[in-house]
C-alpha positions in Angstrom: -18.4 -13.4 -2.8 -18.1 -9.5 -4.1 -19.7 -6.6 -3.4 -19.7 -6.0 -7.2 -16.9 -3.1 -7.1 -14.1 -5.5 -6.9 -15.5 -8.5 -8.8 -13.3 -9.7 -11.5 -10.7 -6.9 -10.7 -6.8 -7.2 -10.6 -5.6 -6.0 -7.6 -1.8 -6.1 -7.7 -0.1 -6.0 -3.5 3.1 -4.6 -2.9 4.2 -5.9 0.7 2.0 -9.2 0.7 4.3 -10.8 3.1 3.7 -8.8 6.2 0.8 -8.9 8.7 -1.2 -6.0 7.1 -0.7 -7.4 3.4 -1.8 -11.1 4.4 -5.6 -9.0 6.1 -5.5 -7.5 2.3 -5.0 -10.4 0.7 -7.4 -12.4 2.5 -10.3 -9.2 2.6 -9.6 -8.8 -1.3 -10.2 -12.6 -2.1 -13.4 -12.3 -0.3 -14.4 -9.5 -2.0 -14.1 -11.0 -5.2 -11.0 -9.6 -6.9 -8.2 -11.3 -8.7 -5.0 -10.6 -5.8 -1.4 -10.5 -7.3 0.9 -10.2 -4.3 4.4 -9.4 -4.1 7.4 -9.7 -1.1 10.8 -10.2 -1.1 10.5 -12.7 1.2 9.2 -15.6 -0.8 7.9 -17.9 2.4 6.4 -15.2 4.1 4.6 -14.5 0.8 3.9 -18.1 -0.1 2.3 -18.5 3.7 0.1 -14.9 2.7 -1.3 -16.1 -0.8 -1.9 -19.6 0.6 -4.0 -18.5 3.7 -5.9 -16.1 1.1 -6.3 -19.5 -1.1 -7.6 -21.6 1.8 -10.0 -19.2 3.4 -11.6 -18.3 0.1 -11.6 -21.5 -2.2 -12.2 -20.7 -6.1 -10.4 -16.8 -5.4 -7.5 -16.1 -7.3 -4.6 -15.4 -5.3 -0.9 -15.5 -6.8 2.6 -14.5 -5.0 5.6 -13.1 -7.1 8.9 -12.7 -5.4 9.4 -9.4 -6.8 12.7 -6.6 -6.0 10.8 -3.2 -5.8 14.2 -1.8 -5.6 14.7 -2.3 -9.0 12.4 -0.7 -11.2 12.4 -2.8 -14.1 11.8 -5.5 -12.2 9.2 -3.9 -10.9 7.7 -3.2 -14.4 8.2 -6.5 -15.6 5.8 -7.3 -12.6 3.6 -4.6 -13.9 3.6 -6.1 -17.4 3.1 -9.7 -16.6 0.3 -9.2 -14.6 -1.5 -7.3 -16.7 -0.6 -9.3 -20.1 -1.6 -12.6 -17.5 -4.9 -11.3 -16.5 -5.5 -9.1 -19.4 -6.0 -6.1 -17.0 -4.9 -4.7 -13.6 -7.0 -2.3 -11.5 -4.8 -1.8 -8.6 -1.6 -1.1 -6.6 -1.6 -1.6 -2.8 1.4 -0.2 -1.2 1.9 -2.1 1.7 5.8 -2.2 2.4 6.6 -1.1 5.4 9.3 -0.3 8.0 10.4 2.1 10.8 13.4 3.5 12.6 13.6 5.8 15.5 15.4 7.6 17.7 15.3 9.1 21.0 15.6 12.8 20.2 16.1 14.8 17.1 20.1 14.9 18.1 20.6 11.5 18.0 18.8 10.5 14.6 20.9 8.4 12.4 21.5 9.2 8.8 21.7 5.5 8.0 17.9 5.3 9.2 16.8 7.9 6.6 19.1 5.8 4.3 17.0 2.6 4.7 13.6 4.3 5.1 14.2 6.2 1.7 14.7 2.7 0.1 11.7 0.9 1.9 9.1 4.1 1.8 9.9 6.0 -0.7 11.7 4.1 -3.7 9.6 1.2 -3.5 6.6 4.1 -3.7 8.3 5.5 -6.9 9.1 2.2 -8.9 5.5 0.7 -8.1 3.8 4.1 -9.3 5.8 4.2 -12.0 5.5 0.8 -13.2 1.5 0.6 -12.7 0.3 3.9 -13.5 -0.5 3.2 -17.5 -2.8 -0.2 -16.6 -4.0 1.7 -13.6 -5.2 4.6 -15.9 -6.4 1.9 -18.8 -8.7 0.4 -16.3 -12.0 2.1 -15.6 -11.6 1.6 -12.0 -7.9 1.6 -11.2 -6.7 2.9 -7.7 -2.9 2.8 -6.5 -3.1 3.2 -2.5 -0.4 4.3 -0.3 -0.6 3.7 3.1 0.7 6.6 5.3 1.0 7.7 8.9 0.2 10.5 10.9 3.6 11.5 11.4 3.8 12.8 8.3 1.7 15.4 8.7 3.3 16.2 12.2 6.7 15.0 12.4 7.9 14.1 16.1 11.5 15.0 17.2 13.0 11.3 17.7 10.2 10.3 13.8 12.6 12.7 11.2 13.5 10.2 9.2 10.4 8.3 9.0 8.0 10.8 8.8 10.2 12.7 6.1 10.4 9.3 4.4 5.7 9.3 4.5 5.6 12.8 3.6 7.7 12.1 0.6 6.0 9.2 -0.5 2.8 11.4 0.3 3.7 14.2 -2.4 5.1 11.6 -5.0 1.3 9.8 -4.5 -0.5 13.1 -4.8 1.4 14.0 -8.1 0.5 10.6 -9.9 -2.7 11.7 -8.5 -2.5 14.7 -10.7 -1.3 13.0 -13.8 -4.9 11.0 -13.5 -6.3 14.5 -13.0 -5.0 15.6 -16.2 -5.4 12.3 -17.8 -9.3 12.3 -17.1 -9.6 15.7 -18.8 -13.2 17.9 -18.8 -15.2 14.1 -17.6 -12.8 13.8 -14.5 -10.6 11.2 -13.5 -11.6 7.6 -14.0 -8.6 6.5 -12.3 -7.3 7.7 -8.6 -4.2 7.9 -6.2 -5.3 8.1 -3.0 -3.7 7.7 0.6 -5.1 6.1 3.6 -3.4 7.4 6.9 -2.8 5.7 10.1 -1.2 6.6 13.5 0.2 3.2 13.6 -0.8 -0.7 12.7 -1.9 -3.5 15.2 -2.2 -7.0 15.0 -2.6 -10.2 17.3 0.7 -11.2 17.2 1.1 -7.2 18.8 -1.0 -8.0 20.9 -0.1 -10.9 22.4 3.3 -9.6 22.7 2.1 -6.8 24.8 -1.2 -8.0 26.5 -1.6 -4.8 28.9 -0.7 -2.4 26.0 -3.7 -0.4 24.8 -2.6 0.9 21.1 -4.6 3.8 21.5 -5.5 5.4 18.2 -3.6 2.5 16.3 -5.5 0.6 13.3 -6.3 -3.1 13.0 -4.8 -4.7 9.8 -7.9 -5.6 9.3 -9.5 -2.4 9.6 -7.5 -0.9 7.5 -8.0 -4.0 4.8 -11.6 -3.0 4.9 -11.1 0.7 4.3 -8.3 -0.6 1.1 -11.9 -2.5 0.0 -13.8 0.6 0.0 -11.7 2.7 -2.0 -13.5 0.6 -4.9 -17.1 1.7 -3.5 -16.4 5.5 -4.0 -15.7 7.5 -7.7 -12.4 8.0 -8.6 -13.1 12.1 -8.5 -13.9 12.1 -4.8 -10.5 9.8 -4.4 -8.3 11.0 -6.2 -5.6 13.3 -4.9 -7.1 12.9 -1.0 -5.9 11.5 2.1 -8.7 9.4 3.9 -8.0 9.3 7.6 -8.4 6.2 9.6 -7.0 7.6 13.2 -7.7 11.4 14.2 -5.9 14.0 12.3 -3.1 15.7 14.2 
């Protein structure tokens, strides 16, 4: 089943539902841990945690309908699952979401409106909610999943790649608190972000059979890498961006 770095943990999965959560739930099963997803669309999470189920029989995989937008919903999630499995080891931060525009000129306040909701908010409430089990657990990782952009915003991107880059600094400063937390010994607990240019998956591809998705990262890819932040100490995590496309 495991590795050994993931057996028996509690991984708790923000954005379960969507194509690159169901690759995390399914690579996390198979690795061993205990997977607590979460979506707020309960059939798209209820199809993620059942496939995770099927393809790994005796894994632990559970679904919570949970509003991220509202923090104390978000710690009750936080509570229950660690008072249900008695500890929690892990925050995946998989919601996504993206609006564009053509040029710089004709970017729409509205889409910074919603992106600030789905990239950033959801960002603070799950790093807020999680980061006392995270830092009572000897091997507890929140990990954000970013993109390039943020790094090197493009003129029609603003209000996405604004959206990363804050979600980015709030992520490196929890990384701090475990920083501080870990005192003269060094953290045993990290924040660490893994960047993409973009995400693919088959149903992408199937839509768009001559594209080529240069640079872009499989879901299952980038479910791998989320399994190897477990394999490496929480010092040489924490506070660092792991890049999983070139950087810009």
């Amino acid at each position: 089943m495991g590795n050994g770095a993931l057996d028996g943990a509690v991984i708790a999965v923000a954005g379960a539902g969507g194509p690159a959560g169901r690759a995390a739930l399914l690579r996390l099963a198979e690795a061993g841990a205990v997977v607590v997803g979460s979506d707020n669309d309960p059939e798209r999470l209820a199809e993620a945690v059942d496939a995770a189920r099927y393809a790994h029989g005796g894994a632990t995989v559970t679904g919570d309908t949970v509003d991220l937008l509202d923090l104390d919903s978000t710690r009750e999630w936080a509570a229950r699952t660690e008072k249900e499995f008695g500890r929690v080891d892990g925050l995946v931060h998989l919601v996504g979401g993206w609006r564009g525009s053509e040029t710089f000129t004709k970017t729409r306040v509205d889409d910074w409106d919603l992106l600030e909701l789905l990239l950033v908010r959801t960002v603070l409430h799950t790093s807020l909610a999680f980061h006392e089990g995270l830092q009572r657990s000897d091997r507890g990782r929140y990990v954000l999943i970013s993109a390039a952009g943020a790094s090197k915003p493009t003129a029609g991107n603003a209000a996405y790649a604004a959206a990363k880059a804050a979600a980015e600094a709030w992520t490196l400063a929890m990384g701090d608190y475990f920083r501080k937390a870990g005192g003269e010994q060094g953290p045993t607990s990290a924040a660490v972000i893994l960047v993409v240019k973009a995400l693919v998956h088959d149903a992408m591809r199937a839509d768009r059979p001559n594209a080529k998705f240069a640079g872009f990262t499989d879901v299952r890819d980038l479910a791998e890498a989320i399994v190897g932040v477990w394999d490496k100490p929480a010092a040489e995590l924490n506070g660092n961006r792991l890049w999983l496309t070139e950087k810009p």
